[in-house]
CSV table of C-alpha atoms in Angstrom, one decimal:
chain,number,residue,atom,x,y,z
A,1,UNK,CA,49.0,17.8,-31.4
A,2,UNK,CA,45.2,16.7,-32.7
A,3,UNK,CA,43.2,15.4,-29.5
A,4,UNK,CA,41.8,11.6,-29.1
A,5,UNK,CA,38.9,10.5,-29.1
A,6,UNK,CA,39.1,6.9,-26.3
A,7,UNK,CA,34.7,7.2,-25.3
A,8,UNK,CA,32.2,8.3,-26.2
A,9,UNK,CA,28.2,7.9,-24.4
A,10,UNK,CA,26.7,6.7,-25.4
A,11,UNK,CA,27.5,5.0,-28.6
A,12,UNK,CA,23.8,5.1,-31.2
A,13,UNK,CA,20.2,6.9,-31.2
A,14,UNK,CA,17.3,8.5,-33.3
A,15,UNK,CA,18.4,9.4,-36.8
A,16,UNK,CA,15.9,12.8,-35.1
A,17,UNK,CA,19.3,14.0,-33.7
A,18,UNK,CA,19.5,15.7,-30.3
A,19,UNK,CA,21.2,13.7,-28.4
A,20,UNK,CA,23.1,14.8,-26.1
A,21,UNK,CA,26.9,13.0,-26.3
A,22,UNK,CA,30.0,12.8,-24.4
A,23,UNK,CA,33.2,12.1,-25.3
A,24,UNK,CA,36.3,12.1,-23.1
A,25,UNK,CA,39.9,11.7,-24.4
A,26,UNK,CA,42.8,13.8,-23.8
A,27,UNK,CA,43.8,17.3,-26.0
A,28,UNK,CA,40.2,19.2,-26.2
A,29,UNK,CA,40.1,22.2,-25.6
A,30,UNK,CA,40.8,24.6,-28.8
A,31,UNK,CA,38.9,22.3,-30.3
A,32,UNK,CA,36.8,23.9,-33.3
A,33,UNK,CA,33.9,21.3,-34.5
A,34,UNK,CA,32.4,18.2,-33.6
A,35,UNK,CA,31.6,15.9,-36.2
A,36,UNK,CA,29.2,12.6,-36.5
A,37,UNK,CA,30.5,11.3,-40.3
A,38,UNK,CA,31.0,15.2,-42.3
A,39,UNK,CA,28.1,16.1,-40.8
A,40,UNK,CA,28.7,19.1,-37.5
A,41,UNK,CA,27.4,18.7,-34.4
A,42,UNK,CA,24.0,20.6,-33.9
A,43,UNK,CA,26.2,22.3,-30.7
A,44,UNK,CA,29.3,21.3,-28.1
A,45,UNK,CA,30.9,22.6,-25.0
A,46,UNK,CA,34.4,21.4,-23.7
A,47,UNK,CA,34.0,21.2,-20.1
A,48,UNK,CA,38.0,20.4,-19.7
A,49,UNK,CA,40.6,19.3,-21.6
A,50,UNK,CA,38.8,15.7,-21.6
A,51,UNK,CA,36.0,16.3,-22.3
A,52,UNK,CA,33.1,17.2,-25.7
A,53,UNK,CA,29.1,17.4,-25.2
A,54,UNK,CA,28.0,17.5,-28.2
A,55,UNK,CA,24.6,17.4,-29.9
A,56,UNK,CA,24.1,14.8,-32.6
A,57,UNK,CA,22.1,16.0,-35.7
A,58,UNK,CA,20.1,14.2,-38.3
A,59,UNK,CA,20.9,11.9,-39.7
A,60,UNK,CA,20.1,8.8,-42.0
A,61,UNK,CA,21.1,5.3,-40.7
A,62,UNK,CA,24.1,3.8,-40.6
A,63,UNK,CA,27.6,4.5,-38.7
A,64,UNK,CA,29.1,7.8,-38.5
A,65,UNK,CA,32.6,8.2,-37.4
A,66,UNK,CA,32.6,10.6,-34.4
A,67,UNK,CA,35.7,13.3,-34.7
A,68,UNK,CA,36.9,16.4,-33.0
A,69,UNK,CA,38.0,19.4,-35.2
A,70,UNK,CA,40.9,20.9,-33.5
A,71,UNK,CA,43.0,23.8,-34.9
A,72,UNK,CA,45.5,21.0,-34.7
A,73,UNK,CA,44.7,18.5,-37.1
A,74,UNK,CA,41.8,16.3,-36.0
A,75,UNK,CA,40.6,13.2,-33.9
A,76,UNK,CA,40.5,9.6,-35.0
A,77,UNK,CA,37.0,8.9,-35.4
A,78,UNK,CA,35.1,6.8,-33.4
A,79,UNK,CA,31.5,4.8,-34.3
A,80,UNK,CA,28.1,6.6,-34.1
A,81,UNK,CA,24.9,4.0,-34.7
A,82,UNK,CA,21.9,6.1,-35.9
A,83,UNK,CA,19.4,4.1,-35.4
A,84,UNK,CA,15.8,4.1,-37.0
A,85,UNK,CA,14.2,6.0,-34.4
A,86,UNK,CA,10.6,3.6,-32.5
A,87,UNK,CA,7.6,5.4,-31.1
A,88,UNK,CA,7.4,3.0,-27.7
A,89,UNK,CA,4.6,0.6,-26.8
A,90,UNK,CA,3.2,0.2,-22.7
A,91,UNK,CA,2.0,-3.2,-22.6
A,92,UNK,CA,1.7,-3.2,-19.1
A,93,UNK,CA,2.2,-1.2,-15.2
A,94,UNK,CA,2.7,-3.1,-12.6
A,95,UNK,CA,1.5,-2.7,-9.8
A,96,UNK,CA,-1.3,-0.8,-11.3
A,97,UNK,CA,-2.3,0.6,-8.6
A,98,UNK,CA,-1.4,3.2,-5.9
A,99,UNK,CA,-2.7,6.1,-3.2
A,100,UNK,CA,-3.0,9.4,-4.6
A,101,UNK,CA,-0.4,10.6,-3.1
A,102,UNK,CA,2.0,9.1,-5.3
A,103,UNK,CA,5.1,7.3,-4.5
A,104,UNK,CA,5.1,4.4,-6.2
A,105,UNK,CA,7.0,2.7,-7.4
A,106,UNK,CA,6.2,1.2,-10.4
A,107,UNK,CA,8.1,-1.4,-13.5
A,108,UNK,CA,7.0,-1.1,-17.4
A,109,UNK,CA,6.9,-3.2,-19.8
A,110,UNK,CA,6.7,-1.7,-23.4
A,111,UNK,CA,8.8,-1.4,-26.6
A,112,UNK,CA,10.9,1.4,-28.3
A,113,UNK,CA,12.4,2.5,-24.4
A,114,UNK,CA,15.6,3.2,-24.7
A,115,UNK,CA,16.8,7.3,-25.0
A,116,UNK,CA,13.2,8.5,-23.5
A,117,UNK,CA,13.3,11.8,-22.0
A,118,UNK,CA,9.9,11.2,-20.4
A,119,UNK,CA,7.9,8.9,-18.6
A,120,UNK,CA,4.2,10.7,-17.6
A,121,UNK,CA,0.8,10.0,-15.4
A,122,UNK,CA,-2.1,11.1,-16.4
A,123,UNK,CA,0.1,14.2,-17.9
A,124,UNK,CA,1.7,14.8,-15.2
A,125,UNK,CA,5.4,13.8,-15.1
A,126,UNK,CA,6.3,10.7,-13.0
A,127,UNK,CA,8.5,11.6,-9.5
A,128,UNK,CA,11.4,9.8,-11.0
A,129,UNK,CA,12.3,7.5,-13.3
A,130,UNK,CA,15.2,4.9,-14.6
A,131,UNK,CA,14.9,3.2,-18.3
A,132,UNK,CA,16.0,0.2,-16.7
A,133,UNK,CA,16.4,-1.0,-21.7
A,134,UNK,CA,14.4,-0.9,-24.1
A,135,UNK,CA,11.3,-2.9,-22.7
A,136,UNK,CA,11.5,-2.2,-19.0
A,137,UNK,CA,11.1,1.0,-16.9
A,138,UNK,CA,10.8,1.8,-13.3
A,139,UNK,CA,9.4,5.6,-12.5
A,140,UNK,CA,7.8,6.3,-9.0
A,141,UNK,CA,4.8,7.8,-9.7
A,142,UNK,CA,3.7,11.4,-8.7
A,143,UNK,CA,0.4,12.6,-6.9
A,144,UNK,CA,-3.0,12.0,-8.6
A,145,UNK,CA,-6.3,12.1,-9.0
A,146,UNK,CA,-8.3,9.1,-8.1
A,147,UNK,CA,-9.5,7.3,-11.5
A,148,UNK,CA,-7.6,6.6,-14.3
A,149,UNK,CA,-4.4,7.4,-15.5
A,150,UNK,CA,-3.3,7.0,-19.0
A,151,UNK,CA,0.3,6.5,-19.0
A,152,UNK,CA,2.8,7.4,-21.6
A,153,UNK,CA,6.8,7.2,-22.3
A,154,UNK,CA,7.6,10.1,-24.9
A,155,UNK,CA,11.9,9.2,-27.0
A,156,UNK,CA,13.1,10.6,-30.2
A,157,UNK,CA,10.8,7.9,-31.7
A,158,UNK,CA,7.6,9.7,-30.3
A,159,UNK,CA,5.3,9.3,-27.2
A,160,UNK,CA,3.6,6.2,-26.8
A,161,UNK,CA,-0.6,5.6,-27.5
A,162,UNK,CA,-2.6,5.9,-24.0
A,163,UNK,CA,-3.2,2.1,-23.5
A,164,UNK,CA,-1.4,1.2,-20.5
A,165,UNK,CA,-3.3,2.5,-17.2
A,166,UNK,CA,-2.2,3.0,-13.9
A,167,UNK,CA,-5.4,3.5,-10.9
A,168,UNK,CA,-5.1,5.6,-8.4
A,169,UNK,CA,-6.9,4.6,-5.8
A,170,UNK,CA,-8.8,7.0,-2.6
A,171,UNK,CA,-7.6,6.2,0.3
A,172,UNK,CA,-9.9,4.6,2.9
A,173,UNK,CA,-11.7,5.5,5.3
A,174,UNK,CA,-13.5,4.4,8.9
A,175,UNK,CA,-17.0,5.6,10.1
A,176,UNK,CA,-17.1,2.7,12.0
A,177,UNK,CA,-17.3,0.0,13.7
A,178,UNK,CA,-19.0,-3.4,16.2
A,179,UNK,CA,-19.2,-4.0,17.9
A,180,UNK,CA,-16.7,-2.7,19.5
A,181,UNK,CA,-15.3,-5.4,22.1
A,182,UNK,CA,-14.2,-8.4,21.7
A,183,UNK,CA,-12.0,-11.7,24.0
A,184,UNK,CA,-9.3,-11.7,24.1
A,185,UNK,CA,-9.4,-15.2,23.0
A,186,UNK,CA,-10.4,-13.9,18.9
A,187,UNK,CA,-13.6,-14.7,17.6
A,188,UNK,CA,-15.8,-12.0,17.1
A,189,UNK,CA,-16.9,-10.1,14.0
A,190,UNK,CA,-16.0,-7.2,14.3
A,191,UNK,CA,-18.5,-4.8,10.8
A,192,UNK,CA,-17.1,-2.2,10.2
A,193,UNK,CA,-18.4,0.5,7.2
A,194,UNK,CA,-15.9,3.3,5.3
A,195,UNK,CA,-15.7,4.3,2.3
A,196,UNK,CA,-13.5,4.1,-1.0
A,197,UNK,CA,-12.9,-0.4,1.4
A,198,UNK,CA,-12.8,-1.6,-2.3
A,199,UNK,CA,-10.0,-3.7,-2.3
A,200,UNK,CA,-8.7,-3.8,1.0
A,201,UNK,CA,-5.1,-6.3,1.3
A,202,UNK,CA,-5.2,-6.8,4.6
A,203,UNK,CA,-7.7,-5.2,7.8
A,204,UNK,CA,-5.9,-5.1,11.2
A,205,UNK,CA,-6.7,-4.7,15.0
A,206,UNK,CA,-4.0,-2.9,16.5
A,207,UNK,CA,-0.8,-4.3,14.3
A,208,UNK,CA,-2.4,-8.3,13.9
A,209,UNK,CA,-4.3,-9.0,11.2
A,210,UNK,CA,-7.7,-9.8,11.6
A,211,UNK,CA,-7.8,-13.2,11.0
A,212,UNK,CA,-10.2,-13.9,7.7
A,213,UNK,CA,-12.1,-10.8,6.7
A,214,UNK,CA,-14.9,-9.8,3.1
A,215,UNK,CA,-15.3,-6.6,1.5
A,216,UNK,CA,-18.6,-6.6,0.7
A,217,UNK,CA,-18.2,-3.5,-0.8
A,218,UNK,CA,-16.7,-0.3,-1.2
A,219,UNK,CA,-19.0,0.4,2.4
A,220,UNK,CA,-18.8,-2.1,4.4
A,221,UNK,CA,-16.5,-5.2,5.1
A,222,UNK,CA,-16.7,-7.7,8.2
A,223,UNK,CA,-13.9,-8.8,9.5
A,224,UNK,CA,-12.8,-11.6,12.3
A,225,UNK,CA,-11.0,-10.2,15.5
A,226,UNK,CA,-8.0,-12.9,15.4
A,227,UNK,CA,-7.0,-13.2,19.9
A,228,UNK,CA,-5.4,-10.1,21.6
A,229,UNK,CA,-5.3,-8.0,25.0
A,230,UNK,CA,-6.6,-3.9,25.5
A,231,UNK,CA,-7.4,-1.1,23.5
A,232,UNK,CA,-6.6,-2.5,19.8
A,233,UNK,CA,-8.2,0.5,17.0
A,234,UNK,CA,-8.7,-1.3,13.6
A,235,UNK,CA,-7.5,0.6,10.3
A,236,UNK,CA,-8.2,-1.3,7.0
A,237,UNK,CA,-5.6,-1.0,4.4
A,238,UNK,CA,-5.9,-0.7,0.4
A,239,UNK,CA,-4.0,0.7,-2.5
A,240,UNK,CA,-5.7,3.7,-1.4
A,241,UNK,CA,-3.1,3.4,1.7
A,242,UNK,CA,-3.9,2.9,5.5
A,243,UNK,CA,-7.3,3.6,7.0
A,244,UNK,CA,-8.2,6.1,10.0
A,245,UNK,CA,-8.5,3.6,12.9
A,246,UNK,CA,-12.1,2.6,14.6
A,247,UNK,CA,-11.4,1.7,18.4
A,248,UNK,CA,-11.9,-1.7,18.9
A,249,UNK,CA,-10.7,-3.1,23.0
A,250,UNK,CA,-10.1,-6.5,24.6
A,251,UNK,CA,-12.2,-8.3,27.4
A,252,UNK,CA,-10.8,-10.5,29.7
A,253,UNK,CA,-13.3,-13.6,30.8
A,254,UNK,CA,-15.7,-12.8,33.7
A,255,UNK,CA,-15.6,-14.7,36.1
A,256,UNK,CA,-18.7,-15.4,38.6
A,257,UNK,CA,-16.3,-16.1,43.1
A,258,UNK,CA,-19.4,-16.1,45.0
A,259,UNK,CA,-22.5,-15.8,45.6
A,260,UNK,CA,-24.8,-14.0,48.1
A,261,UNK,CA,-27.7,-15.8,49.1
A,262,UNK,CA,-25.7,-19.5,47.6
A,263,UNK,CA,-29.4,-21.3,48.3
A,264,UNK,CA,-33.6,-20.0,48.4
A,265,UNK,CA,-36.4,-20.8,47.3
A,266,UNK,CA,-38.1,-23.0,44.4
A,267,UNK,CA,-39.9,-20.2,43.8
A,268,UNK,CA,-38.7,-17.0,41.7
A,269,UNK,CA,-38.0,-13.8,43.6
A,270,UNK,CA,-35.4,-14.2,45.6
A,271,UNK,CA,-32.3,-11.3,44.6
A,272,UNK,CA,-29.4,-12.8,44.4
A,273,UNK,CA,-25.4,-10.5,44.8
A,274,UNK,CA,-22.5,-11.9,41.9
A,275,UNK,CA,-19.1,-11.6,43.1
A,276,UNK,CA,-16.5,-11.7,40.6
A,277,UNK,CA,-14.4,-9.3,37.8
A,278,UNK,CA,-14.2,-8.8,34.3
A,279,UNK,CA,-18.1,-7.9,34.7
A,280,UNK,CA,-19.2,-4.4,33.4
A,281,UNK,CA,-20.1,-5.2,30.4
A,282,UNK,CA,-22.6,-8.1,31.3
A,283,UNK,CA,-25.9,-9.1,28.9
A,284,UNK,CA,-26.3,-11.8,30.4
A,285,UNK,CA,-27.5,-13.9,33.2
A,286,UNK,CA,-29.1,-17.0,33.6
A,287,UNK,CA,-29.6,-20.3,36.8
A,288,UNK,CA,-29.2,-23.6,35.2
A,289,UNK,CA,-29.6,-22.2,31.6
A,290,UNK,CA,-32.4,-20.1,32.0
A,291,UNK,CA,-32.0,-15.9,31.7
A,292,UNK,CA,-32.5,-14.2,34.3
A,293,UNK,CA,-33.0,-10.2,35.1
A,294,UNK,CA,-30.4,-8.7,36.2
A,295,UNK,CA,-28.5,-5.3,36.9
A,296,UNK,CA,-25.0,-4.3,37.0
A,297,UNK,CA,-23.7,-2.6,40.5
A,298,UNK,CA,-20.4,-2.5,39.2
A,299,UNK,CA,-17.5,-4.2,36.9
A,300,UNK,CA,-16.6,-6.1,40.0
A,301,UNK,CA,-20.7,-7.2,41.0
A,302,UNK,CA,-24.1,-8.4,39.4
A,303,UNK,CA,-27.5,-7.7,41.7
A,304,UNK,CA,-29.8,-11.0,39.4
A,305,UNK,CA,-33.4,-12.1,40.2
A,306,UNK,CA,-33.4,-16.9,40.6
A,307,UNK,CA,-36.4,-17.6,39.0
A,308,UNK,CA,-38.7,-19.9,39.6
A,309,UNK,CA,-37.5,-24.4,39.3
A,310,UNK,CA,-37.7,-27.0,40.6
A,311,UNK,CA,-35.7,-28.0,44.3
A,312,UNK,CA,-31.9,-28.3,43.7
A,313,UNK,CA,-28.5,-27.3,42.2
A,314,UNK,CA,-28.0,-25.3,39.0
A,315,UNK,CA,-25.0,-23.3,37.9
A,316,UNK,CA,-24.9,-20.1,37.5
A,317,UNK,CA,-23.9,-18.3,34.2
A,318,UNK,CA,-22.2,-14.5,32.9
A,319,UNK,CA,-22.2,-13.5,30.0
A,320,UNK,CA,-20.3,-10.6,28.7
A,321,UNK,CA,-18.3,-9.3,25.3
A,322,UNK,CA,-15.5,-11.1,26.8
A,323,UNK,CA,-17.0,-14.4,26.5
A,324,UNK,CA,-19.1,-17.0,29.5
A,325,UNK,CA,-18.3,-17.2,33.2
A,326,UNK,CA,-20.0,-20.1,35.5
A,327,UNK,CA,-19.0,-20.2,39.2
A,328,UNK,CA,-21.1,-21.6,42.3
A,329,UNK,CA,-24.3,-23.1,42.2
A,330,UNK,CA,-27.9,-21.9,43.2
A,331,UNK,CA,-29.6,-24.3,44.7
A,332,UNK,CA,-33.2,-24.4,45.1
A,333,UNK,CA,-34.4,-25.3,48.7
A,334,UNK,CA,-38.4,-26.3,48.7
A,335,UNK,CA,-40.5,-25.4,51.0
A,336,UNK,CA,-40.7,-27.4,54.4
A,337,UNK,CA,-44.2,-30.2,53.9
A,338,UNK,CA,-47.2,-30.1,56.3
């Protein structure tokens, strides 16, 4: 009994031949040839009684009756269409950049993608690719060197010209950041230095995005800290990946709970002990707005030299990386008259 063909896949291919066509049906065991019109397949393999794979021979454009030759007679025919092979053209790559480690999913747009046999980035085969249509391919980038990589698609019609590019970005590196501390309320501007910082898409303090940031150059970014608590290492994200972290710590605002003594003369020189919390990073102590010399004894104590001034109470304030805090007033007392 002659074999029968129920389906063929694909149903068309280039005039240059070379397309592997899968025929499904019945009674295919013992077949002696597969013909595209009057021309035998370049090669064929009998996979089972219900399947044959055959490689199309070159042939002029147009329809060809595909048949299976068998000692019991030839099969029915299904139409396989030869089309003029088109040289593919890549017109777009999105996204157009990614890390040198590869792994970026990109969409290629263009023409003539049907039957694509290869997609390459600077000559390196894509990790994987899928031909979605004659005008679209999705591919995964291989690892590459920093810089522009020409993207090419190969089909039976040829290989596309190097008219589209994917830009491999080196991973960003941070070498420093300052200040390394700031208030829990955020708002401090941190200057980050490093390399390959261009096209940064985010700056993060821990897992929180910066309130804002500016890419000054390939080696510098300024970022405004968001509110936060505790240790929050800073990282920068670019098309090249995520940088190494640099240290940043949120500091609670200082408090001043007691002064000793609370009074003194109008002349300068009285040593005043300030007691409170979160005083370790003190950068300034003022009496009535006048900056004074001081010594940080611990996170809970500072000694300061009271300045000269008119009689009366003045506010005592401490400024730290966590902000400013005021406590009890210090009162200057005039010397008794004679």
